[in-house]
CSV table of N, CA and C in Angstrom, one decimal:
chain,number,residue,atom,x,y,z
A,1,MET,N,-94.8,144.1,0.9
A,1,MET,CA,-94.9,145.3,1.4
A,1,MET,C,-95.9,146.2,1.9
A,2,MET,N,-96.8,146.1,1.0
A,2,MET,CA,-98.2,146.9,1.6
A,2,MET,C,-98.9,145.9,2.8
A,3,LEU,N,-98.7,144.8,3.1
A,3,LEU,CA,-99.4,144.1,4.3
A,3,LEU,C,-98.5,144.4,5.2
A,4,LYS,N,-97.4,144.9,5.2
A,4,LYS,CA,-96.0,145.1,6.2
A,4,LYS,C,-96.8,146.4,6.7
A,5,MET,N,-97.2,147.5,5.6
A,5,MET,CA,-97.3,148.7,6.2
A,5,MET,C,-98.8,148.7,6.9
A,6,ILE,N,-99.8,147.8,6.2
A,6,ILE,CA,-101.0,148.1,7.0
A,6,ILE,C,-100.6,147.5,8.5
A,7,THR,N,-100.2,146.2,8.4
A,7,THR,CA,-99.9,145.4,10.1
A,7,THR,C,-99.1,146.9,11.1
A,8,VAL,N,-98.1,147.8,10.4
A,8,VAL,CA,-97.4,148.3,11.2
A,8,VAL,C,-98.5,149.6,11.6
A,9,SER,N,-99.5,150.0,10.7
A,9,SER,CA,-100.5,151.3,10.8
A,9,SER,C,-101.4,150.7,12.1
A,10,VAL,N,-101.9,149.6,12.0
A,10,VAL,CA,-102.8,148.8,13.1
A,10,VAL,C,-102.1,149.1,14.2
A,11,LEU,N,-101.1,148.6,14.5
A,11,LEU,CA,-100.2,148.4,15.7
A,11,LEU,C,-99.9,149.5,16.1
A,12,LEU,N,-99.3,150.5,15.6
A,12,LEU,CA,-99.3,151.8,16.0
A,12,LEU,C,-100.7,152.8,16.5
A,13,LEU,N,-101.7,152.3,15.9
A,13,LEU,CA,-102.9,153.1,16.3
A,13,LEU,C,-103.6,152.2,17.4
A,14,GLY,N,-103.4,151.1,17.6
A,14,GLY,CA,-103.8,150.3,18.6
A,14,GLY,C,-103.2,150.6,20.1
A,15,PHE,N,-101.8,150.7,19.9
A,15,PHE,CA,-100.7,151.3,21.2
A,15,PHE,C,-101.4,152.6,21.6
A,16,ALA,N,-101.3,153.6,20.5
A,16,ALA,CA,-101.8,154.7,20.9
A,16,ALA,C,-103.1,154.9,21.5
A,17,GLN,N,-103.8,154.4,21.2
A,17,GLN,CA,-105.5,154.1,21.6
A,17,GLN,C,-105.3,153.6,22.9
A,18,THR,N,-104.5,152.6,23.4
A,18,THR,CA,-104.3,152.0,24.6
A,18,THR,C,-103.7,152.9,25.4
A,19,VAL,N,-102.8,153.9,25.2
A,19,VAL,CA,-102.3,155.1,26.0
A,19,VAL,C,-103.1,156.0,26.0
A,20,LEU,N,-103.7,156.6,25.5
A,20,LEU,CA,-104.6,157.8,25.4
A,20,LEU,C,-105.9,156.9,26.2
A,21,SER,N,-106.3,156.1,26.2
A,21,SER,CA,-107.6,156.3,26.7
A,21,SER,C,-108.1,156.7,28.2
A,22,GLN,N,-106.9,156.1,29.2
A,22,GLN,CA,-107.0,156.9,30.3
A,22,GLN,C,-107.2,158.4,30.2
A,23,GLU,N,-106.4,159.0,29.5
A,23,GLU,CA,-106.4,160.4,29.7
A,23,GLU,C,-107.9,160.9,29.2
A,24,LEU,N,-108.4,160.2,28.0
A,24,LEU,CA,-109.2,160.9,27.1
A,24,LEU,C,-110.8,160.5,27.6
A,25,GLN,N,-110.7,160.0,28.8
A,25,GLN,CA,-111.6,158.8,28.7
A,25,GLN,C,-113.3,159.6,28.9
A,26,ASN,N,-113.1,160.9,29.8
A,26,ASN,CA,-114.3,161.6,30.0
A,26,ASN,C,-114.6,162.5,29.2
A,27,GLU,N,-113.8,162.8,28.1
A,27,GLU,CA,-113.8,163.9,27.1
A,27,GLU,C,-115.5,163.2,26.3
A,28,PRO,N,-116.5,164.0,25.8
A,28,PRO,CA,-117.4,163.7,25.1
A,28,PRO,C,-117.1,164.1,23.5
A,29,TYR,N,-117.3,163.0,22.5
A,29,TYR,CA,-117.2,163.3,20.9
A,29,TYR,C,-117.9,162.7,20.2
A,30,HIS,N,-118.2,163.4,19.0
A,30,HIS,CA,-118.7,162.6,18.1
A,30,HIS,C,-118.4,161.4,17.2
A,31,LYS,N,-118.6,160.5,16.8
A,31,LYS,CA,-118.2,159.1,16.5
A,31,LYS,C,-118.2,159.3,14.7
A,32,HIS,N,-118.5,159.6,14.2
A,32,HIS,CA,-118.8,159.5,12.7
A,32,HIS,C,-118.5,161.3,11.7
A,33,ARG,N,-117.9,161.1,10.8
A,33,ARG,CA,-117.8,162.4,10.0
A,33,ARG,C,-117.4,162.2,8.5
A,34,LEU,N,-118.7,162.7,7.8
A,34,LEU,CA,-118.4,162.6,6.0
A,34,LEU,C,-117.8,164.1,5.8
A,35,THR,N,-117.0,163.9,5.0
A,35,THR,CA,-116.1,165.2,4.4
A,35,THR,C,-116.6,164.9,2.8
A,36,ILE,N,-116.7,166.0,2.0
A,36,ILE,CA,-116.5,166.3,0.8
A,36,ILE,C,-115.4,167.4,0.4
A,37,MET,N,-114.7,166.9,-0.5
A,37,MET,CA,-113.2,168.0,-0.3
A,37,MET,C,-113.0,168.5,-2.3
A,38,MET,N,-113.1,169.7,-2.0
A,38,MET,CA,-112.6,170.2,-3.3
A,38,MET,C,-111.6,170.3,-3.1
A,39,ALA,N,-110.5,170.2,-4.6
A,39,ALA,CA,-109.3,170.3,-4.5
A,39,ALA,C,-108.7,170.1,-5.8
A,40,ASN,N,-107.4,170.7,-5.6
A,40,ASN,CA,-106.6,170.4,-6.7
A,40,ASN,C,-105.0,169.7,-6.5
A,41,SER,N,-104.7,169.0,-7.3
A,41,SER,CA,-103.7,168.1,-7.3
A,41,SER,C,-102.4,168.4,-8.6
A,42,HIS,N,-101.4,168.6,-7.7
A,42,HIS,CA,-100.4,169.0,-8.4
A,42,HIS,C,-99.3,167.4,-8.6
A,43,ILE,N,-98.8,167.1,-9.9
A,43,ILE,CA,-98.5,166.1,-10.4
A,43,ILE,C,-97.2,166.1,-10.8
A,44,PRO,N,-96.1,166.0,-10.3
A,44,PRO,CA,-94.8,166.9,-10.6
A,44,PRO,C,-94.2,165.8,-11.9
A,45,ALA,N,-94.8,164.6,-11.9
A,45,ALA,CA,-94.6,163.4,-13.1
A,45,ALA,C,-95.1,164.1,-14.5
A,46,ALA,N,-96.3,164.9,-14.2
A,46,ALA,CA,-96.8,165.4,-15.7
A,46,ALA,C,-96.2,166.4,-16.1
A,47,ASP,N,-95.4,167.4,-15.3
A,47,ASP,CA,-94.7,168.4,-15.5
A,47,ASP,C,-94.0,168.6,-17.0
A,48,ASN,N,-94.5,169.1,-18.2
A,48,ASN,CA,-93.5,169.2,-19.2
A,48,ASN,C,-93.8,168.1,-20.2
A,49,VAL,N,-94.8,167.1,-20.0
A,49,VAL,CA,-94.9,165.9,-20.8
A,49,VAL,C,-95.7,166.1,-21.6
A,50,ASP,N,-95.2,165.9,-23.0
A,50,ASP,CA,-96.2,166.3,-24.0
A,50,ASP,C,-97.3,167.2,-24.1
A,51,SER,N,-96.5,168.5,-23.9
A,51,SER,CA,-97.3,170.1,-24.3
A,51,SER,C,-98.2,170.0,-23.0
A,52,GLN,N,-98.0,169.1,-21.9
A,52,GLN,CA,-98.8,169.7,-20.7
A,52,GLN,C,-98.0,171.1,-20.3
A,53,ASP,N,-98.8,171.7,-19.3
A,53,ASP,CA,-98.2,172.8,-18.8
A,53,ASP,C,-97.0,172.4,-18.0
A,54,ALA,N,-96.1,173.8,-17.3
A,54,ALA,CA,-94.7,173.2,-16.9
A,54,ALA,C,-95.0,172.9,-15.5
A,55,VAL,N,-96.3,173.5,-15.0
A,55,VAL,CA,-96.6,173.1,-14.0
A,55,VAL,C,-97.8,172.6,-13.6
A,56,PHE,N,-98.1,171.2,-13.5
A,56,PHE,CA,-99.6,170.1,-13.9
A,56,PHE,C,-100.5,170.3,-13.1
A,57,ILE,N,-101.5,170.9,-13.0
A,57,ILE,CA,-102.4,171.1,-11.5
A,57,ILE,C,-103.9,170.7,-12.1
A,58,VAL,N,-104.4,169.8,-11.3
A,58,VAL,CA,-105.8,169.2,-12.1
A,58,VAL,C,-107.0,169.0,-11.2
A,59,PRO,N,-108.2,169.4,-11.5
A,59,PRO,CA,-108.9,169.6,-10.4
A,59,PRO,C,-109.3,168.0,-9.7
A,60,THR,N,-109.7,168.3,-8.2
A,60,THR,CA,-110.0,166.5,-7.6
A,60,THR,C,-111.0,166.5,-6.7
A,61,TRP,N,-111.6,165.6,-6.8
A,61,TRP,CA,-112.9,165.8,-5.4
A,61,TRP,C,-112.3,164.8,-4.6
A,62,GLY,N,-112.6,164.8,-3.2
A,62,GLY,CA,-112.6,163.8,-2.3
A,62,GLY,C,-113.5,163.5,-1.4
A,63,PHE,N,-113.8,162.4,-1.1
A,63,PHE,CA,-114.9,161.8,-0.6
A,63,PHE,C,-114.8,161.1,1.0
A,64,ASP,N,-114.8,161.5,1.6
A,64,ASP,CA,-114.3,160.7,3.2
A,64,ASP,C,-115.1,160.4,4.4
A,65,TYR,N,-114.9,159.4,4.7
A,65,TYR,CA,-115.6,158.6,5.9
A,65,TYR,C,-114.6,158.5,7.5
A,66,ASP,N,-114.6,159.5,8.3
A,66,ASP,CA,-113.8,159.0,9.4
A,66,ASP,C,-114.9,158.5,10.5
A,67,TYR,N,-114.5,157.6,11.2
A,67,TYR,CA,-114.8,156.9,12.6
A,67,TYR,C,-114.0,157.2,13.6
A,68,TRP,N,-114.4,158.1,14.6
A,68,TRP,CA,-113.3,158.5,16.1
A,68,TRP,C,-113.7,157.2,16.9
A,69,LEU,N,-112.3,157.2,17.4
A,69,LEU,CA,-112.6,156.2,18.4
A,69,LEU,C,-112.1,156.8,19.8
A,70,SER,N,-111.7,158.2,19.3
A,70,SER,CA,-111.7,158.8,20.7
A,70,SER,C,-111.3,160.4,20.2
A,71,PRO,N,-111.5,161.1,21.2
A,71,PRO,CA,-111.5,162.6,20.5
A,71,PRO,C,-110.1,162.9,19.7
A,72,LYS,N,-109.1,162.1,19.8
A,72,LYS,CA,-107.6,162.3,19.3
A,72,LYS,C,-107.8,161.6,18.0
A,73,TRP,N,-108.4,159.9,18.6
A,73,TRP,CA,-107.8,159.3,17.2
A,73,TRP,C,-109.2,158.9,16.4
A,74,ALA,N,-108.8,158.6,15.1
A,74,ALA,CA,-109.8,158.2,14.3
A,74,ALA,C,-109.2,156.9,13.0
A,75,VAL,N,-110.1,156.3,12.6
A,75,VAL,CA,-109.7,155.5,11.6
A,75,VAL,C,-110.8,156.2,10.2
A,76,GLY,N,-110.3,156.1,9.1
A,76,GLY,CA,-111.0,156.5,7.8
A,76,GLY,C,-110.7,155.7,6.8
A,77,LEU,N,-112.1,156.1,5.9
A,77,LEU,CA,-111.7,155.7,4.3
A,77,LEU,C,-111.6,157.0,3.3
A,78,HIS,N,-110.5,157.6,2.8
A,78,HIS,CA,-110.5,158.7,2.0
A,78,HIS,C,-110.4,158.1,0.6
A,79,ASN,N,-110.7,158.5,0.0
A,79,ASN,CA,-111.3,158.5,-1.8
A,79,ASN,C,-111.0,160.0,-2.2
A,80,ASP,N,-110.1,159.8,-3.5
A,80,ASP,CA,-110.1,160.8,-4.4
A,80,ASP,C,-110.2,160.6,-6.0
A,81,LEU,N,-111.0,161.5,-6.3
A,81,LEU,CA,-111.0,161.6,-7.9
A,81,LEU,C,-110.4,162.4,-8.7
A,82,VAL,N,-109.5,162.2,-9.5
A,82,VAL,CA,-109.2,163.1,-10.4
A,82,VAL,C,-109.9,163.5,-11.3
A,83,LEU,N,-110.2,164.6,-11.7
A,83,LEU,CA,-111.3,164.8,-12.9
A,83,LEU,C,-110.5,165.1,-14.5
A,84,GLN,N,-109.5,164.6,-14.6
A,84,GLN,CA,-108.8,164.6,-15.7
A,84,GLN,C,-107.8,163.6,-16.3
A,85,GLN,N,-107.6,163.7,-17.3
A,85,GLN,CA,-106.8,163.0,-18.2
A,85,GLN,C,-105.6,163.4,-18.3
A,86,TYR,N,-104.5,162.7,-18.3
A,86,TYR,CA,-103.2,163.4,-18.3
A,86,TYR,C,-102.1,162.3,-18.4
A,87,LYS,N,-100.8,162.2,-18.9
A,87,LYS,CA,-99.9,161.8,-18.7
A,87,LYS,C,-98.6,162.0,-17.9
A,88,ILE,N,-98.0,160.9,-17.2
A,88,ILE,CA,-97.3,161.1,-16.6
A,88,ILE,C,-95.9,160.2,-16.9
A,89,GLU,N,-94.7,160.7,-16.7
A,89,GLU,CA,-93.3,159.8,-16.7
A,89,GLU,C,-93.0,159.3,-15.6
A,90,LYS,N,-93.1,158.1,-15.6
A,90,LYS,CA,-92.6,156.8,-14.5
A,90,LYS,C,-91.0,157.6,-14.1
A,91,LYS,N,-91.0,157.1,-12.8
A,91,LYS,CA,-89.7,157.2,-11.7
A,91,LYS,C,-88.9,156.7,-12.7
A,92,GLY,N,-87.5,157.1,-12.7
A,92,GLY,CA,-86.8,156.5,-13.5
A,92,GLY,C,-86.5,156.6,-14.7
A,93,ASN,N,-87.3,157.6,-15.3
A,93,ASN,CA,-87.5,157.5,-17.0
A,93,ASN,C,-87.7,156.0,-17.4
A,94,GLU,N,-88.8,155.7,-16.9
A,94,GLU,CA,-89.3,154.4,-17.3
A,94,GLU,C,-90.2,154.3,-18.6
A,95,GLY,N,-90.5,155.6,-18.9
A,95,GLY,CA,-91.3,155.8,-20.0
A,95,GLY,C,-92.7,156.2,-19.5
A,96,ILE,N,-93.7,156.7,-20.3
A,96,ILE,CA,-94.7,157.4,-20.4
A,96,ILE,C,-96.1,156.6,-19.9
A,97,ILE,N,-97.2,157.1,-19.0
A,97,ILE,CA,-98.1,156.3,-18.9
A,97,ILE,C,-99.3,157.3,-19.0
A,98,GLU,N,-100.2,156.9,-19.6
A,98,GLU,CA,-101.6,157.5,-19.6
A,98,GLU,C,-102.4,157.2,-18.6
A,99,ARG,N,-102.8,158.3,-17.6
A,99,ARG,CA,-103.9,158.3,-16.5
A,99,ARG,C,-105.1,158.9,-17.1
A,100,SER,N,-106.7,158.3,-16.9
A,100,SER,CA,-107.7,158.5,-17.0
A,100,SER,C,-108.4,158.4,-16.1
A,101,PHE,N,-108.9,159.6,-15.3
A,101,PHE,CA,-109.5,159.7,-14.2
A,101,PHE,C,-109.5,158.8,-12.9
A,102,PRO,N,-108.2,158.8,-12.7
A,102,PRO,CA,-107.9,157.8,-11.5
A,102,PRO,C,-108.5,157.9,-10.2
A,103,VAL,N,-108.8,157.0,-9.5
A,103,VAL,CA,-109.4,157.1,-8.2
A,103,VAL,C,-108.7,156.5,-7.0
A,104,SER,N,-108.1,157.1,-6.0
A,104,SER,CA,-107.6,156.5,-5.0
A,104,SER,C,-108.2,156.2,-3.5
A,105,VAL,N,-107.9,154.9,-3.2
A,105,VAL,CA,-109.0,154.6,-2.2
A,105,VAL,C,-107.8,154.0,-0.8
A,106,SER,N,-107.7,154.9,0.2
A,106,SER,CA,-106.8,154.8,1.6
A,106,SER,C,-107.4,154.5,2.5
A,107,GLY,N,-106.9,153.3,3.0
A,107,GLY,CA,-107.3,153.3,4.9
A,107,GLY,C,-106.2,154.0,5.5
A,108,VAL,N,-106.8,155.0,6.2
A,108,VAL,CA,-106.0,156.0,6.9
A,108,VAL,C,-106.3,155.9,8.6
A,109,GLY,N,-105.0,156.6,9.3
A,109,GLY,CA,-105.2,156.7,10.9
A,109,GLY,C,-105.0,158.3,11.1
A,110,ILE,N,-105.8,158.8,11.8
A,110,ILE,CA,-105.8,160.4,12.1
A,110,ILE,C,-105.6,160.3,13.4
A,111,PHE,N,-104.8,161.5,13.5
A,111,PHE,CA,-104.2,162.1,15.0
A,111,PHE,C,-104.4,163.4,15.4
A,112,ARG,N,-105.3,163.4,16.3
A,112,ARG,CA,-105.7,165.2,16.4
A,112,ARG,C,-105.1,165.5,17.7
A,113,PRO,N,-103.7,165.8,17.8
A,113,PRO,CA,-103.1,166.4,19.1
A,113,PRO,C,-103.4,167.7,19.6
A,114,TRP,N,-103.9,168.9,18.7
A,114,TRP,CA,-104.4,170.0,19.3
A,114,TRP,C,-106.0,170.0,18.8
A,115,LYS,N,-106.6,171.1,19.1
A,115,LYS,CA,-108.2,171.0,18.6
A,115,LYS,C,-108.6,171.4,17.5
A,116,ASN,N,-107.4,172.1,16.5
A,116,ASN,CA,-107.9,172.0,15.4
A,116,ASN,C,-107.1,171.8,14.2
A,117,TRP,N,-105.7,171.1,14.7
A,117,TRP,CA,-104.9,170.2,13.9
A,117,TRP,C,-105.2,168.8,13.6
A,118,ALA,N,-105.0,167.8,12.5
A,118,ALA,CA,-105.3,166.6,12.4
A,118,ALA,C,-103.7,166.0,11.2
A,119,PHE,N,-103.5,165.0,11.8
A,119,PHE,CA,-102.8,164.6,10.8
A,119,PHE,C,-103.0,163.5,10.7
A,120,VAL,N,-102.9,162.9,9.4
A,120,VAL,CA,-103.4,161.7,8.5
A,120,VAL,C,-102.1,160.8,7.8
A,121,ALA,N,-102.4,159.5,7.9
A,121,ALA,CA,-101.3,158.8,7.2
A,121,ALA,C,-102.0,157.5,7.2
A,122,GLY,N,-101.6,156.6,5.7
A,122,GLY,CA,-102.3,155.7,5.5
A,122,GLY,C,-101.8,155.1,4.1
A,123,VAL,N,-102.4,153.7,3.7
A,123,VAL,CA,-102.0,153.2,2.9
A,123,VAL,C,-103.4,152.8,1.9
A,124,GLY,N,-103.0,152.7,0.2
A,124,GLY,CA,-104.3,152.4,-0.5
A,124,GLY,C,-103.7,152.0,-1.7
A,125,ARG,N,-104.6,152.0,-2.5
A,125,ARG,CA,-104.4,151.9,-4.1
A,125,ARG,C,-105.1,153.1,-5.0
A,126,GLU,N,-104.4,153.3,-5.8
A,126,GLU,CA,-105.1,154.3,-7.0
A,126,GLU,C,-105.5,153.4,-8.0
A,127,PHE,N,-106.7,153.3,-8.6
A,127,PHE,CA,-107.3,152.6,-9.5
A,127,PHE,C,-107.4,153.4,-11.0
A,128,GLU,N,-107.3,152.9,-12.1
A,128,GLU,CA,-107.2,153.6,-13.1
A,128,GLU,C,-107.1,152.5,-14.4
A,129,LYS,N,-108.0,152.4,-15.4
A,129,LYS,CA,-108.0,151.5,-16.0
A,129,LYS,C,-106.7,151.1,-17.0
A,130,ASN,N,-106.0,151.8,-17.5
A,130,ASN,CA,-104.5,151.4,-17.9
A,130,ASN,C,-103.7,150.6,-16.9
A,131,GLU,N,-103.7,151.2,-15.7
A,131,GLU,CA,-102.6,150.3,-14.8
A,131,GLU,C,-102.7,150.8,-13.4
A,132,SER,N,-102.9,150.3,-12.3
A,132,SER,CA,-103.2,150.5,-11.0
A,132,SER,C,-102.1,150.3,-10.0
A,133,PHE,N,-101.9,151.6,-9.2
A,133,PHE,CA,-100.5,151.1,-8.1
A,133,PHE,C,-101.1,151.4,-6.8
A,134,ASN,N,-100.4,150.7,-5.9
A,134,ASN,CA,-100.3,150.8,-4.4
A,134,ASN,C,-99.7,152.4,-4.1
A,135,LEU,N,-100.4,152.8,-2.8
A,135,LEU,CA,-99.8,154.1,-2.5
A,135,LEU,C,-99.7,154.3,-1.3
A,136,TYR,N,-99.1,155.0,-0.6
A,136,TYR,CA,-99.2,155.8,0.9
A,136,TYR,C,-99.4,157.1,1.1
A,137,THR,N,-100.1,157.7,2.0
A,137,THR,CA,-100.5,159.0,2.1
A,137,THR,C,-100.5,159.6,3.1
A,138,LEU,N,-100.0,160.5,3.3
A,138,LEU,CA,-99.4,161.3,4.5
A,138,LEU,C,-100.1,162.9,4.3
A,139,GLY,N,-101.0,163.4,5.3
A,139,GLY,CA,-101.5,164.7,5.2
A,139,GLY,C,-101.6,165.4,6.8
A,140,VAL,N,-102.1,166.8,6.6
A,140,VAL,CA,-102.0,167.7,7.8
A,140,VAL,C,-103.9,168.4,7.2
A,141,GLU,N,-104.5,168.5,8.3
A,141,GLU,CA,-105.6,169.3,8.0
A,141,GLU,C,-105.6,170.3,9.2
A,142,TYR,N,-106.2,171.4,8.7
A,142,TYR,CA,-106.6,172.3,9.8
A,142,TYR,C,-108.3,172.3,9.6
A,143,GLY,N,-109.1,172.4,11.2
A,143,GLY,CA,-110.6,172.6,10.8
A,143,GLY,C,-111.3,173.6,11.5
A,144,ILE,N,-112.0,174.0,11.2
A,144,ILE,CA,-112.5,175.2,12.2
A,144,ILE,C,-114.2,174.4,12.0
A,145,GLU,N,-114.6,174.2,13.4
A,145,GLU,CA,-116.0,174.1,13.5
A,145,GLU,C,-116.9,175.0,13.6
A,146,LEU,N,-117.9,174.7,12.8
A,146,LEU,CA,-119.1,175.7,12.3
A,146,LEU,C,-120.3,175.2,13.4
A,147,PRO,N,-121.2,175.9,13.0
A,147,PRO,CA,-122.5,175.9,13.7
A,147,PRO,C,-123.2,174.8,12.9
A,148,ARG,N,-124.1,173.7,14.1
A,148,ARG,CA,-124.9,172.7,13.7
A,148,ARG,C,-124.3,171.8,13.2
A,149,ASP,N,-123.1,171.2,14.0
A,149,ASP,CA,-122.5,169.9,13.4
A,149,ASP,C,-121.7,170.0,12.5
A,150,TRP,N,-121.1,171.2,11.7
A,150,TRP,CA,-120.4,171.2,10.4
A,150,TRP,C,-119.0,171.7,10.9
A,151,GLU,N,-118.1,171.2,10.0
A,151,GLU,CA,-116.4,171.7,10.1
A,151,GLU,C,-116.4,172.0,8.6
A,152,LEU,N,-115.5,173.0,8.4
A,152,LEU,CA,-114.3,173.6,7.5
A,152,LEU,C,-113.3,173.1,7.6
A,153,SER,N,-112.7,172.7,6.4
A,153,SER,CA,-111.4,172.2,6.7
A,153,SER,C,-110.3,172.7,5.7
A,154,PHE,N,-109.0,173.1,6.0
A,154,PHE,CA,-108.0,173.1,4.9
A,154,PHE,C,-107.0,172.0,4.7
A,155,ASN,N,-106.7,171.3,3.8
A,155,ASN,CA,-106.1,170.1,3.7
A,155,ASN,C,-104.9,170.1,2.9
A,156,LEU,N,-103.5,169.6,3.4
A,156,LEU,CA,-102.8,169.2,2.5
A,156,LEU,C,-102.1,167.9,2.7
A,157,ILE,N,-102.2,167.2,1.2
A,157,ILE,CA,-102.2,165.7,1.3
A,157,ILE,C,-101.1,165.2,0.1
A,158,TYR,N,-100.0,164.7,0.4
A,158,TYR,CA,-99.0,163.9,-0.2
A,158,TYR,C,-99.4,162.8,-0.4
A,159,GLU,N,-99.3,162.2,-1.4
A,159,GLU,CA,-99.7,160.7,-2.2
A,159,GLU,C,-98.5,160.0,-3.3
A,160,ASN,N,-97.9,159.2,-2.5
A,160,ASN,CA,-96.9,158.5,-3.2
A,160,ASN,C,-97.0,157.1,-3.7
A,161,LYS,N,-97.4,157.1,-5.1
A,161,LYS,CA,-97.8,156.1,-5.7
A,161,LYS,C,-96.4,154.9,-6.1
A,162,LEU,N,-96.4,154.2,-5.1
A,162,LEU,CA,-95.0,153.6,-5.2
A,162,LEU,C,-94.2,152.7,-6.6
A,163,GLU,N,-93.1,153.6,-6.6
A,163,GLU,CA,-92.3,153.0,-7.7
A,163,GLU,C,-92.7,153.8,-8.8
A,164,THR,N,-93.6,154.9,-8.9
A,164,THR,CA,-94.3,155.2,-9.9
A,164,THR,C,-94.5,156.6,-10.2
A,165,TYR,N,-95.1,157.6,-9.3
A,165,TYR,CA,-95.2,159.0,-9.1
A,165,TYR,C,-96.0,159.4,-8.1
A,166,ASP,N,-95.8,160.6,-7.8
A,166,ASP,CA,-96.4,161.4,-6.4
A,166,ASP,C,-97.3,162.5,-6.8
A,167,SER,N,-98.1,162.7,-5.9
A,167,SER,CA,-99.0,164.5,-6.0
A,167,SER,C,-99.3,164.8,-4.9
A,168,TRP,N,-99.2,166.0,-4.9
A,168,TRP,CA,-99.4,166.9,-3.8
A,168,TRP,C,-101.2,167.4,-3.7
A,169,LEU,N,-102.2,167.3,-3.1
A,169,LEU,CA,-103.4,167.7,-2.8
A,169,LEU,C,-103.4,169.0,-2.2
A,170,PHE,N,-104.0,169.9,-2.9
A,170,PHE,CA,-104.4,171.2,-1.7
A,170,PHE,C,-106.1,170.9,-1.6
A,171,GLY,N,-106.8,171.3,-0.9
A,171,GLY,CA,-108.1,171.2,-0.8
A,171,GLY,C,-108.8,172.2,0.5
A,172,ILE,N,-110.1,172.5,0.3
A,172,ILE,CA,-111.2,172.7,1.3
A,172,ILE,C,-111.9,171.7,1.4
A,173,GLY,N,-112.4,171.3,2.9
A,173,GLY,CA,-113.1,170.3,2.9
A,173,GLY,C,-114.6,170.8,3.3
A,174,PHE,N,-115.6,170.5,3.4
A,174,PHE,CA,-116.8,170.5,4.1
A,174,PHE,C,-116.9,169.2,4.8
A,175,SER,N,-117.2,169.1,6.0
A,175,SER,CA,-117.3,167.8,6.7
A,175,SER,C,-119.0,168.0,7.7
A,176,LYS,N,-119.5,167.1,7.9
A,176,LYS,CA,-121.0,167.0,8.4
A,176,LYS,C,-120.7,166.1,9.5
A,177,ILE,N,-120.8,166.4,11.1
A,177,ILE,CA,-120.4,165.5,12.1
A,177,ILE,C,-122.0,164.9,12.5
A,178,LEU,N,-121.8,163.4,12.5
A,178,LEU,CA,-122.9,163.1,12.4
A,178,LEU,C,-123.2,162.0,14.1
A,179,GLY,N,-124.2,162.0,14.4
A,179,GLY,CA,-124.4,161.1,15.4
A,179,GLY,C,-124.1,162.0,16.5
A,180,PRO,N,-125.0,161.3,18.1
A,180,PRO,CA,-124.9,162.1,19.3
A,180,PRO,C,-123.3,161.9,19.7
A,181,LYS,N,-122.9,162.9,20.7
A,181,LYS,CA,-121.5,162.8,21.1
A,181,LYS,C,-121.7,161.4,22.3
A,182,ASN,N,-120.6,161.1,22.0
A,182,ASN,CA,-120.5,159.9,22.8
A,182,ASN,C,-119.7,160.2,24.4
A,183,GLU,N,-121.1,159.8,25.4
A,183,GLU,CA,-120.2,160.5,26.9
A,183,GLU,C,-119.8,159.0,27.7
A,184,GLU,N,-118.7,158.8,27.2
A,184,GLU,CA,-118.0,157.7,28.1
A,184,GLU,C,-118.0,157.7,29.4
């Protein structure tokens, strides 16, 4: 299933890049973006498990790299580190699982249809010492350009750990745009 999702994502990105390349050919853009994100993750499957809070929110750090193919399309590697131990109830009441500082790594595609808005979709894996899970991620980002090739962004990201649990991430990202503008 994971291979099918990756294949479909790559094909869609390739098709979209081909269709849009004529339209965007003369727009200059930077090719590289590094982001660090401070965030909080809401994990609904952890609500009310073994005296955890009724609404369980944990601190999270995000570390992302994006490579821009055009002004509207990018591919990236997005990584999240949850800074806490917690327990979750598996979907379908299949028992309680302990999670200890899980790390999510996702390959993503990014589409920026308007100047400040970007939509993110991808697949990856959440790694943790007890049990690791495949995942897919969907997100939206609103970015504000700052002087000297910096960017401030507000992020809302949904991660679904397949057949297990899901989480919502709300964050603020600080990005550094690198390299000269591509003058195609």
